[in-house]
Coordinates of C-alpha atoms in Angstrom, one line a residue:
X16 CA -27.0 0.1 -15.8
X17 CA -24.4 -0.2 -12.8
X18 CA -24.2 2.2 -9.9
X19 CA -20.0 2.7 -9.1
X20 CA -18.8 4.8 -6.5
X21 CA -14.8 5.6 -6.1
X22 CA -13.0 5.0 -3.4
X23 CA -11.3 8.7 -3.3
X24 CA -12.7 11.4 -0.8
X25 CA -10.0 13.3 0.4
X26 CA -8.7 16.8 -0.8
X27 CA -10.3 20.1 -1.9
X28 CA -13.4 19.8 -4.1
X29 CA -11.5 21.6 -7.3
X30 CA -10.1 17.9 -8.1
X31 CA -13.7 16.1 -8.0
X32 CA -15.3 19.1 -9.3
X33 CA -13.5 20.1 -12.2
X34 CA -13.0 16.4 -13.6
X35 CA -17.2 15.9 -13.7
X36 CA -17.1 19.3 -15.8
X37 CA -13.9 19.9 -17.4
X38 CA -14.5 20.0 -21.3
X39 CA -10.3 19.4 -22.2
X40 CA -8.6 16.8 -20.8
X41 CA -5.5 14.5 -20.7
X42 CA -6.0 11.7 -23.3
X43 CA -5.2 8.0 -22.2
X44 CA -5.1 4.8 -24.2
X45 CA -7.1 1.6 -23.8
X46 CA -4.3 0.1 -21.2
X47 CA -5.3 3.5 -18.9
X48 CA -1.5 4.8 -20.1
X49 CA -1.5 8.9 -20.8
X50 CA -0.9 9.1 -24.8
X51 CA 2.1 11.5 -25.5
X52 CA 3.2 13.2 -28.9
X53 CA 6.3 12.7 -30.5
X54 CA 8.0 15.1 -28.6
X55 CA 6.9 13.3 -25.4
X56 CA 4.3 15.7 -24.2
X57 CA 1.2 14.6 -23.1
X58 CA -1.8 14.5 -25.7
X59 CA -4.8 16.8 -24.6
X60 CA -8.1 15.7 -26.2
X61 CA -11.5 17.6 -26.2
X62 CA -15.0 16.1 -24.4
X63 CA -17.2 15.6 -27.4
X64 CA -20.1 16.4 -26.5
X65 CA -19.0 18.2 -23.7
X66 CA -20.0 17.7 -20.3
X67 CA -23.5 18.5 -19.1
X68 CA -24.3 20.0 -15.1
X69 CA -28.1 18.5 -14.9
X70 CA -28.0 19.6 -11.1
X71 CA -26.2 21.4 -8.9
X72 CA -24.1 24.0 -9.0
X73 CA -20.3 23.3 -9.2
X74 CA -18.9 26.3 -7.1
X75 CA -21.1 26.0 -4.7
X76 CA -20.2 22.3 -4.0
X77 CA -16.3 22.9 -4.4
X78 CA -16.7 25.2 -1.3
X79 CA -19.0 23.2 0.9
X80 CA -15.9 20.1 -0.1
X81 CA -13.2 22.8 0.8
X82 CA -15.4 23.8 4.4
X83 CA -15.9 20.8 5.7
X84 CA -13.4 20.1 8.5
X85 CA -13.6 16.4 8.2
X86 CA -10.4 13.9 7.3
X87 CA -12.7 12.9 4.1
X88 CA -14.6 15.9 2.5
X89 CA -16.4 14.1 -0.6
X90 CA -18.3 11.4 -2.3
X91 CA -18.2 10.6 -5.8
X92 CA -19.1 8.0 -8.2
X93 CA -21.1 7.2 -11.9
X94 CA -24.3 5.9 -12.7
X95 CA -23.2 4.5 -16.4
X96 CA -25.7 2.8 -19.0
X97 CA -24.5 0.4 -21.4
X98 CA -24.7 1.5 -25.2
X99 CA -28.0 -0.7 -25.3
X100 CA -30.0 1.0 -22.6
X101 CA -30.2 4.5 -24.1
X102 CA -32.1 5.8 -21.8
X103 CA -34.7 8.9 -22.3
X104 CA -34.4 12.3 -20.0
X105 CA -37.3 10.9 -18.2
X106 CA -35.8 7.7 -17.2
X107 CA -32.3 9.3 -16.2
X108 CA -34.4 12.4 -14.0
X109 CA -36.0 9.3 -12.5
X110 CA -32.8 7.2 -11.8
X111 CA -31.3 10.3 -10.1
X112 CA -34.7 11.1 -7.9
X113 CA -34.6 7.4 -6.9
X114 CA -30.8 7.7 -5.9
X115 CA -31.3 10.7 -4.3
X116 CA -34.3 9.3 -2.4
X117 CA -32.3 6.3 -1.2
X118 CA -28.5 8.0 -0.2
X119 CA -30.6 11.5 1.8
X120 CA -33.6 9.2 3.0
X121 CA -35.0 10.7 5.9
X122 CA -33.3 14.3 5.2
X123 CA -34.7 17.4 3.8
X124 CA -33.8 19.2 0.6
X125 CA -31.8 22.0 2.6
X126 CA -29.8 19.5 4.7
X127 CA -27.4 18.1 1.4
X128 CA -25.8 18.8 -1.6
X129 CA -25.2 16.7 -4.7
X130 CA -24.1 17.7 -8.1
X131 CA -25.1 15.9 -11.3
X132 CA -22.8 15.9 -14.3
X133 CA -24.1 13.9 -17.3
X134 CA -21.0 12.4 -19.7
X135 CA -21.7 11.1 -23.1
X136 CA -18.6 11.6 -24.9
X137 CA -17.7 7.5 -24.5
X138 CA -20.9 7.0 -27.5
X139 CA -23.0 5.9 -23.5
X140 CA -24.7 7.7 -20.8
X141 CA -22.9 8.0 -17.9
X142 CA -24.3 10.2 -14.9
X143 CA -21.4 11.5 -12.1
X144 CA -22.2 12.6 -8.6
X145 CA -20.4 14.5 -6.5
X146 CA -21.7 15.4 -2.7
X147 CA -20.0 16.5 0.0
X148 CA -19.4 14.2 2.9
X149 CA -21.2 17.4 5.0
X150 CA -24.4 17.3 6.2
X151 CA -25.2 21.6 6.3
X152 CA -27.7 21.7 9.4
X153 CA -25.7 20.2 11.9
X154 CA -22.0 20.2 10.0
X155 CA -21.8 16.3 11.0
X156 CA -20.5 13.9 8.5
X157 CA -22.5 13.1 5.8
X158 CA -21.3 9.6 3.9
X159 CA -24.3 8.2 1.7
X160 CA -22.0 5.4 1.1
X161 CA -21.1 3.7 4.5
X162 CA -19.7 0.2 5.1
X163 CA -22.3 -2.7 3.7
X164 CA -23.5 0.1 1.1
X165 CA -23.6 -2.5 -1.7
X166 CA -26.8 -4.4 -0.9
X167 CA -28.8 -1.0 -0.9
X168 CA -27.4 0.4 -3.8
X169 CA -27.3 -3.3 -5.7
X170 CA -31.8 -3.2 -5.0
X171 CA -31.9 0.2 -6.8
X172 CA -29.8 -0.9 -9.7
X173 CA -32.0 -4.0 -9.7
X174 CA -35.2 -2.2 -9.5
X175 CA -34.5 0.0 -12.6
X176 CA -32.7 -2.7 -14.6
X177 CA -35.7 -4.8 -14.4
X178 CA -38.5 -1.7 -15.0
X179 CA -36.9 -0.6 -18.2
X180 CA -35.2 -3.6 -19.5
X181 CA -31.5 -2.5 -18.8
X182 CA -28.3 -4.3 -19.3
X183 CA -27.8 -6.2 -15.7
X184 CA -24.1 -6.4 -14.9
X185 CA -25.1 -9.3 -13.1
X186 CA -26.1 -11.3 -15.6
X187 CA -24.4 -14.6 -16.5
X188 CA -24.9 -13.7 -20.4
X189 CA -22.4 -10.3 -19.7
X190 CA -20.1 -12.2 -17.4
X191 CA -16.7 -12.1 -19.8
X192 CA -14.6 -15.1 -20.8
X193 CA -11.5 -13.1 -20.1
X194 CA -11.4 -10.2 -17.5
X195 CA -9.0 -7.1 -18.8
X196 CA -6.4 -6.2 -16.9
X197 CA -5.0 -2.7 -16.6
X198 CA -0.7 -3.1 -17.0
X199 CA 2.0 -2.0 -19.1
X200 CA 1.5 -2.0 -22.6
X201 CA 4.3 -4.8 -23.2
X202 CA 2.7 -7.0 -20.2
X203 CA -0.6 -6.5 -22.0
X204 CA 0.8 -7.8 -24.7
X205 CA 1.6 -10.9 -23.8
X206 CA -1.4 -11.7 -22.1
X207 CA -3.4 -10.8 -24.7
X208 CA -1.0 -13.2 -27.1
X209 CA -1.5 -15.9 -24.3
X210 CA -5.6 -15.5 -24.3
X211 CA -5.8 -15.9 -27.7
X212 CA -3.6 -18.9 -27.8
X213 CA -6.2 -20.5 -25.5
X214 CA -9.2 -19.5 -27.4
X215 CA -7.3 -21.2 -30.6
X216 CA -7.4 -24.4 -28.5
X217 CA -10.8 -24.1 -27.2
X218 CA -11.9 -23.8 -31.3
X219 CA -9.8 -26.7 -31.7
X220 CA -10.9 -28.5 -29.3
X221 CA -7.7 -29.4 -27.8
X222 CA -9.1 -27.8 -24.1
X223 CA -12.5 -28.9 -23.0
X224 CA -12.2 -27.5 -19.8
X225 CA -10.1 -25.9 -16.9
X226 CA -8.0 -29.1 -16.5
X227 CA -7.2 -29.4 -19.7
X228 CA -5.7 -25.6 -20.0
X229 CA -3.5 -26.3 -16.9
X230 CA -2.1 -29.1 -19.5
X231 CA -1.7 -27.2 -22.6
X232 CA -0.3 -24.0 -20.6
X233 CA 2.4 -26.8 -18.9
X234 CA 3.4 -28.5 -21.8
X235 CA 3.7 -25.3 -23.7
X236 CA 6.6 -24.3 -21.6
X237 CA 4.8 -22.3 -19.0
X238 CA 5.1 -22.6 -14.5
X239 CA 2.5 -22.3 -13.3
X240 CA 3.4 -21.2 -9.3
X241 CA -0.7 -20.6 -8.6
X242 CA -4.0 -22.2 -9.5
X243 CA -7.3 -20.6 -7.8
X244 CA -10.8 -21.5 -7.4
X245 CA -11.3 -18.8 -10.7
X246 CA -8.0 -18.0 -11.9
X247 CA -4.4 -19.3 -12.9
X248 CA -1.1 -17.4 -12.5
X249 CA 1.3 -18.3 -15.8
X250 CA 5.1 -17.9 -15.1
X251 CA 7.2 -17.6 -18.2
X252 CA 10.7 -19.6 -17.0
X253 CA 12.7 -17.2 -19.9
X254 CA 12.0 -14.4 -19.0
X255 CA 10.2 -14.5 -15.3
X256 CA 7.4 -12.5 -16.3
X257 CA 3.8 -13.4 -15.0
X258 CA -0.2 -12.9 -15.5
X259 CA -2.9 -13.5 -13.6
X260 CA -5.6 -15.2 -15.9
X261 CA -8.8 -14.3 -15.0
X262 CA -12.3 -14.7 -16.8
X263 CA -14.9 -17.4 -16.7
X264 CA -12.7 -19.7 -18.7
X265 CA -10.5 -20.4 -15.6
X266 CA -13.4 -21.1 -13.1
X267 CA -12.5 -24.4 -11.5
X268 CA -15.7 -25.5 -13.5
X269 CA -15.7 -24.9 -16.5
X270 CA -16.2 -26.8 -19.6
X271 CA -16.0 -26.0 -23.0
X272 CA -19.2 -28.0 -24.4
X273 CA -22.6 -25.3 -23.1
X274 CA -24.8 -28.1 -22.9
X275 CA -23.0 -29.6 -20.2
X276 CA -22.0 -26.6 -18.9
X277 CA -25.6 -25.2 -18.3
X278 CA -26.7 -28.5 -17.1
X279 CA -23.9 -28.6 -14.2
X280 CA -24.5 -24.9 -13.4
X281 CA -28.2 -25.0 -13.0
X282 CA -31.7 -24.4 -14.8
X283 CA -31.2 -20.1 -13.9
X284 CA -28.8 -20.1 -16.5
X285 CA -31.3 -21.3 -19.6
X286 CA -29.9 -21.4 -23.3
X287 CA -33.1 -19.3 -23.8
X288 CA -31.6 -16.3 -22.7
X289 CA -33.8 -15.8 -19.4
X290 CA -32.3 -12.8 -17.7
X291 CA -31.8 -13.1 -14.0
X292 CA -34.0 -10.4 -13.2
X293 CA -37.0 -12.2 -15.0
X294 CA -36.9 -14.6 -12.2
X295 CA -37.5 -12.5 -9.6
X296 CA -41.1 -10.2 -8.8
X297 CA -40.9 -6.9 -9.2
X298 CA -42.7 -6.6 -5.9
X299 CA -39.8 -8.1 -4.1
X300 CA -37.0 -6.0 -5.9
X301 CA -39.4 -2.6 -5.2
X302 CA -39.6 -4.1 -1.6
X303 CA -36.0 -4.8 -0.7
X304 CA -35.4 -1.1 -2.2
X305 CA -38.1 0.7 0.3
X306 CA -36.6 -1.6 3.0
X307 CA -33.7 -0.2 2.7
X308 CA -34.3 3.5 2.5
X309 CA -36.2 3.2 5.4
X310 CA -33.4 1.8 7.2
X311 CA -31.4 4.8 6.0
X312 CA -34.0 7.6 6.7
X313 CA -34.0 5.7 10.5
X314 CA -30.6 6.7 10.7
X315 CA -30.5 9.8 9.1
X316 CA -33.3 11.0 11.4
X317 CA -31.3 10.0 14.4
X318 CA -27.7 11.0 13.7
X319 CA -28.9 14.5 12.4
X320 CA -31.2 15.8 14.7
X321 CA -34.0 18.7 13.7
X322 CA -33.7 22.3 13.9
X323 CA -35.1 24.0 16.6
X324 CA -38.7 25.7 16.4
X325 CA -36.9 29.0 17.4
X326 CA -34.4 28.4 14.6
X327 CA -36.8 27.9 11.6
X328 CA -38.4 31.1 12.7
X329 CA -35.8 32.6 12.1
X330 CA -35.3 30.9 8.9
X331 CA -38.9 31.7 8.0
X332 CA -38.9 35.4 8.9
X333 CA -35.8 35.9 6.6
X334 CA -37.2 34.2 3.4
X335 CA -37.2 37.9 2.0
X336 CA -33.1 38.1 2.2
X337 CA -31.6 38.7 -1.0
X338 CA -30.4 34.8 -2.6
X339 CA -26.6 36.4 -3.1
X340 CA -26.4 36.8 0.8
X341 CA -27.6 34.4 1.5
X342 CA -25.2 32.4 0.1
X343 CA -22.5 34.6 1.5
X344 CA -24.1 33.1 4.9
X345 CA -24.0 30.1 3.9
X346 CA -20.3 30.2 4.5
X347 CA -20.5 31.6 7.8
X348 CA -21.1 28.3 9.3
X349 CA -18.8 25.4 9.5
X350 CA -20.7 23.2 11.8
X351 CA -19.9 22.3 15.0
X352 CA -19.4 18.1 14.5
X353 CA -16.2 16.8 14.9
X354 CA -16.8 13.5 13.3
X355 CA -13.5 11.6 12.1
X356 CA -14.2 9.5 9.0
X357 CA -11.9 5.8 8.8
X358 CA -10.8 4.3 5.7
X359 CA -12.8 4.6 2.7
X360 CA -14.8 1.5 1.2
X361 CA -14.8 1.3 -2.3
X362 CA -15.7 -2.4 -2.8
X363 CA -17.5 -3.0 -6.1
X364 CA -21.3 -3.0 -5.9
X365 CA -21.8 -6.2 -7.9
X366 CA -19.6 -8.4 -5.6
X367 CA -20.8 -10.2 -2.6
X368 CA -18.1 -8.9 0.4
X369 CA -17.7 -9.1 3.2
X370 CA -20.9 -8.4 5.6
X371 CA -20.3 -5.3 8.0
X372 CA -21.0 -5.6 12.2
X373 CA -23.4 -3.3 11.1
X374 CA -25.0 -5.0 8.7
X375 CA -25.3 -5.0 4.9
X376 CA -28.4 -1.9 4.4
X377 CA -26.1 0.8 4.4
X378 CA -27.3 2.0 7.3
X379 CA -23.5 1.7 9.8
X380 CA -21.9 4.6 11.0
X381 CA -20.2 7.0 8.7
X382 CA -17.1 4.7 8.1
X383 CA -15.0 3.6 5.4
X384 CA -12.6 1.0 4.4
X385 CA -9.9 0.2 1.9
X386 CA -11.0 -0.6 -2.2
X387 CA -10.9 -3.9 -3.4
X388 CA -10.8 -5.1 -7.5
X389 CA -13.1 -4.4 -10.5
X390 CA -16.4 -5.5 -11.3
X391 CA -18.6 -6.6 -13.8
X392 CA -19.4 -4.0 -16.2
X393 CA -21.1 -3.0 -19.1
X394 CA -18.7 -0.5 -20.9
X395 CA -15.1 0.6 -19.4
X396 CA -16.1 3.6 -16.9
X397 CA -13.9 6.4 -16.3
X398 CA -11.3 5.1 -14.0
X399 CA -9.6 8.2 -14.5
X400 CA -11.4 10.2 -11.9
X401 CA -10.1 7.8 -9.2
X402 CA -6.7 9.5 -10.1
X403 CA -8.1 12.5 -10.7
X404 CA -9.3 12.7 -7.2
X405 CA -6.3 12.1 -4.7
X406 CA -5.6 15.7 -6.2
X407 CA -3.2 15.7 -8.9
X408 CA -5.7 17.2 -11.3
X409 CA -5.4 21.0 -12.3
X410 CA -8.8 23.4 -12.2
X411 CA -8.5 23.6 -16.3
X412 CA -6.8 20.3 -17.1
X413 CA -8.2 17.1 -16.3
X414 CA -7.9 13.2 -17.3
X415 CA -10.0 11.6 -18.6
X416 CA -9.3 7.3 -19.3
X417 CA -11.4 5.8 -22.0
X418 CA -23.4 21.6 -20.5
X419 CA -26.7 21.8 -20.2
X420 CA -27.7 24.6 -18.0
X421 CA -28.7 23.9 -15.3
X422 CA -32.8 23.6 -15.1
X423 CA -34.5 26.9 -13.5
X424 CA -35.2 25.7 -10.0
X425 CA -38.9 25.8 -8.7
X426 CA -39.6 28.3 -6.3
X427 CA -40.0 25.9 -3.4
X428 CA -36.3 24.7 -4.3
X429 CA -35.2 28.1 -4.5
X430 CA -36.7 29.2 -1.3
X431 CA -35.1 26.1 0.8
X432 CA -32.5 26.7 -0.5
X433 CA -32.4 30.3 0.9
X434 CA -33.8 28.9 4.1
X435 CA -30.7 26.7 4.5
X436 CA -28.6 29.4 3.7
X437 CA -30.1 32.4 5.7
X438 CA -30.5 29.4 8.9
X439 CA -27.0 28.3 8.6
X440 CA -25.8 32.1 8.1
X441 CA -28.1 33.3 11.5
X442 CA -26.7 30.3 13.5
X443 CA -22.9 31.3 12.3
X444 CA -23.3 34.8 13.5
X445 CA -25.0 33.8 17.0
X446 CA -22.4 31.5 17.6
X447 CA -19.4 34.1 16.4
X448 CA -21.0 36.7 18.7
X449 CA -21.1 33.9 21.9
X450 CA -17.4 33.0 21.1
X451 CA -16.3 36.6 20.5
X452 CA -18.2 38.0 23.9
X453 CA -16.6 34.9 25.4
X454 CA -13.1 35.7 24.3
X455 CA -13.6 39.6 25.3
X456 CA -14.9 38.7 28.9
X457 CA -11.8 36.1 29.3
X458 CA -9.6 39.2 27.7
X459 CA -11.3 41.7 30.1
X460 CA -10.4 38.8 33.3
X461 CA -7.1 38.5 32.0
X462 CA -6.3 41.9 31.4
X463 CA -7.7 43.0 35.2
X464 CA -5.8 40.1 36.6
X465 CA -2.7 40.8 35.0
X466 CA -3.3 44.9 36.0
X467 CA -3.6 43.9 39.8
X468 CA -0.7 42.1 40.0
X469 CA 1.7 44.8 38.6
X470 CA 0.1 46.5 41.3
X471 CA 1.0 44.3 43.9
X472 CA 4.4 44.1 42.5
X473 CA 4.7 47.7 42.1
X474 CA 4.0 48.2 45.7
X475 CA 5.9 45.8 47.1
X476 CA 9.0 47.2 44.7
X477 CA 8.1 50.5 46.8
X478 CA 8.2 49.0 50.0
X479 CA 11.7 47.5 49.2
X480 CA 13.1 50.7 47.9
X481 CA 11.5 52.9 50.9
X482 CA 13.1 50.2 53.4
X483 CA 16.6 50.1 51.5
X484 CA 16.7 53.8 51.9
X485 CA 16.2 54.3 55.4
X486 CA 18.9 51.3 56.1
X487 CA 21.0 53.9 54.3
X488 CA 20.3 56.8 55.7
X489 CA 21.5 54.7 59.1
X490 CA 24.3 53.2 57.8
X491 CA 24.9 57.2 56.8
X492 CA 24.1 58.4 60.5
X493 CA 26.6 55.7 62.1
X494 CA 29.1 56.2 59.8
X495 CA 28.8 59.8 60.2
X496 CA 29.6 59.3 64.2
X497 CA 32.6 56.8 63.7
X498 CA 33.7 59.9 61.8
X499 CA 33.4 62.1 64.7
X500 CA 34.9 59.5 67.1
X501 CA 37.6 58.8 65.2
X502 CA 38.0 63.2 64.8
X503 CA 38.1 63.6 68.3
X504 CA 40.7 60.3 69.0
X505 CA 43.1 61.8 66.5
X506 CA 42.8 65.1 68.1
X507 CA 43.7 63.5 71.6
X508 CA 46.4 62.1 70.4
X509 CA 47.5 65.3 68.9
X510 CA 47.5 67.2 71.7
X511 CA 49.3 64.1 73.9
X512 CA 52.0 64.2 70.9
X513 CA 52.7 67.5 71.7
X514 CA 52.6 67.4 75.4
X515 CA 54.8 64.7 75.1
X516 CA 57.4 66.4 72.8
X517 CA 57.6 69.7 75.1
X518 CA 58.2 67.4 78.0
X519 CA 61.3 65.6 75.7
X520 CA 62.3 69.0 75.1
X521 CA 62.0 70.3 79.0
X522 CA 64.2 67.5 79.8
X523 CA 66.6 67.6 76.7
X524 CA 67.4 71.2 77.8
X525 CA 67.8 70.2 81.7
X526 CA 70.3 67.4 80.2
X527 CA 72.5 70.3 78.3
X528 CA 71.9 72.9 81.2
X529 CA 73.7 69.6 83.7
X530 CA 76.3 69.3 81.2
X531 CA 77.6 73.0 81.2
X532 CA 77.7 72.9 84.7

């Protein structure tokens, strides 16, 4: 049994959501290419048997994925058995309790959710989990999978493996002589031509060990531009192509003849077929796993503070409220946390990385980083939903690369639920009514602000008008006597024009009267 998570977590929960329960799906061959029919369209196969919800509901996770307000909104991953572990309903109810127990340490039922979707139509069990990255008291990010999350979820694996006798992908006996790689069908080809070339040698026994392959793969024609620690890149001169050859063939170590080889690598890898986990106590492997949830309910307890008293009172008095409203109120509230979630880490659990700042228990902040390779694994697992998840799925169309109703909930599960709800819903409404009366009351200071300036500008307009018409009525009044004056000047001068003329004439006829005379 291996525990995988995928490194995808962005995006509405329909993608994540409808690939853990879709029953149709794309069909894709063993190279992870998407099969297509003669006429080029893609092949669409049917889950056989089809996909069973153990727990959860799927609606109601798609919308607590689509309410969160965080840059990543999910986690998602598989639980898969090999084909030898078959594993009862008991065993898998307890591998999920015991998962649950260690990702939500510290945190009550109502505070998560997590949907279970059981797979079988690979001829293995394989259990998916989706959960929103949402934790619904507080609306703070909720990432059960936070850098250094291997070592944690490596001591469950361990724990079960070793209690029921599981495949361990650790195991030196499952370790593969040549690792898969996915490619092009052509590539593939020809790596797959060049593995079994070296496996005729080895049967041969014209290559004994890695220094001897470098040799055969030279004189055979091939470059060979890099030689690692536990791999070697082939270069074909013709035709430039290259492969990567990886497997426990190309360790730097390795030798062909398995008594020498076991004798180099150590007495923990005995030709009786001890398993690794036989060497260890089960008290130590039970130990490192309650080590770490602790850890993890530490930090739960501390990032996600309690509800108040005052606040499950509430909750308590409305225990009555129908379960259909309540979930309506579930919606009501977001969450107030702001959290902004980094890269996402989808490092294999079965590799030793890099250790975090924060250590390796899975307890750091709510961070992720970049994915790094494949891992050791009992059966292929369904790589597909890594595609599936960065969103180009469709609601009824899904891919898949190679339901049982869900249980009636007991009444305590039912009625935390409808705490959660009906406590979520309340705190919504009291914080929509506080933002709304605070909105009105800015509004209402607005709007009276706004009302006392046109006032203000209304009587000063006045004031400019009232003053601009008495400066005419003035300029009226003065122009008015100008008028006058300028009357009585024109009348002078009529009367002098006149008096002027009879004294031309008084003199014109003296002139004539001299003249006679």
């Amino acid at each position: 049994m291996l525990i995988k998570f995928f490194p995808n977590g962005k995006g509405a929960g329909a993608g994540p959501v409808g690939y853990l329960v879709a029953e149709r799906v794309l069909a894709y061959d063993d190279n992870r290419d998407l099969i297509r029919d003669a006429h080029g369209q893609p092949v669409i196969v049917t889950r056989e048997p089809v996909p069973e919800v153990l727990r959860g509901n799927p609606d109601r996770t798609e919308v607590l994925i689509d309410a969160s307000r965080n840059q990543w909104t999910y986690r998602a991953g598989v639980i898969s058995f090999a084909d030898s572990d078959d594993p009862t309903e008991d065993q898998q109810a307890e591998v999920i309790d015991q998962f649950e127990r260690l990702a939500y340490a510290g945190l009550d039922p109502e505070q998560y959710e997590v949907l279970w979707v059981r797979h079988r139509h690979e001829g293995r069990v394989e259990l998916h989990f989706c959960t929103p990255r949402l934790e619904l008291t507080t609306g703070k990010s909720l990432n059960i999978a936070p850098p250094g999350y291997q070592d944690a979820y490596d001591s469950l694996r361990d724990v079960m493996n070793q209690r029921h006798g599981w495949a361990d992908p650790m195991d030196v006996e499952r370790a593969q002589d040549v690792r898969d790689t996915i490619e092009a069908p052509t590539r593939a080809q020809g790596r797959d031509k060049l593995h079994a070339w070296i496996k005729d040698q080895i049967d041969l026994g014209m290559i004994t060990d890695r220094a001897t392959i470098i040799d055969a793969l030279t004189d055979a024609g091939f470059d060979l531009p890099r030689i690692g620690k536990a791999y070697i890149t082939a270069r074909d001169p013709e035709t430039g192509e290259r492969w990567r050859l990886k497997g426990e063939i190309f360790h730097e170590d390795w030798q062909a003849d398995p008594a020498e080889r076991e004798a180099e690598r150590g007495a923990r890898y005995d030709p009786g077929r001890t398993r690794r986990l036989d060497l260890i106590p089960a008290e130590m492997l039970q130990d490192r796993f309650e080590e770490h949830c602790g850890r993890r309910a530490a930090y739960h307890r501390e990032r996600y503070a309690p509800v108040s008293d005052r606040d499950g009172e509430l909750v308590r008095d409305a225990a009555e409220v129908d379960p259909p409203l309540a979930d309506d109120l579930t919606l009501a509230d977001r969450g107030d946390g702001a959290d902004v979630d980094c890269l996402d880490d989808g490092r294999e659990l079965f590799l030793d990385g890099a250790f975090d700042a924060l250590g390796t228990d899975g307890t750091g902040p709510d961070t992720d980083r970049a994915a790094r390779g494949d891992m050791a694994d009992p059966g292929p697992i369904e790589d597909a939903a890594q595609d599936l998840h960065n969103g180009r799925e469709t609601r009824h169309l899904h891919s898949d690369r190679g339901g049982l109703d869900d249980p009636i909930d007991s009444l305590g599960t039912r009625l935390a639920r409808l705490r959660r709800a009906v406590g979520d819903g309340l705190r919504g409404l009291r914080e929509g009514f506080d933002r709304l009366g605070e909105t009105l009351d800015r509004q209402d200071r607005d709007r009276t602000g706004w009302l006392e300036r046109l006032r203000d500008l209304a009587h000063s307009f006045a004031g400019r008008i009232h003053e601009g018409l008495e400066r005419i009525a003035e300029r009226r009044g003065e122009l008015q006597d100008a008028e006058r004056e300028l009357a009585a000047e024109l009348d002078l001068s009529e009367s002098r024009r006149r008096e002027i003329e009879g004294q031309l004439d008084s003199q014109e006829a003296h002139a004539e009267r001299g003249l006679r005379h």
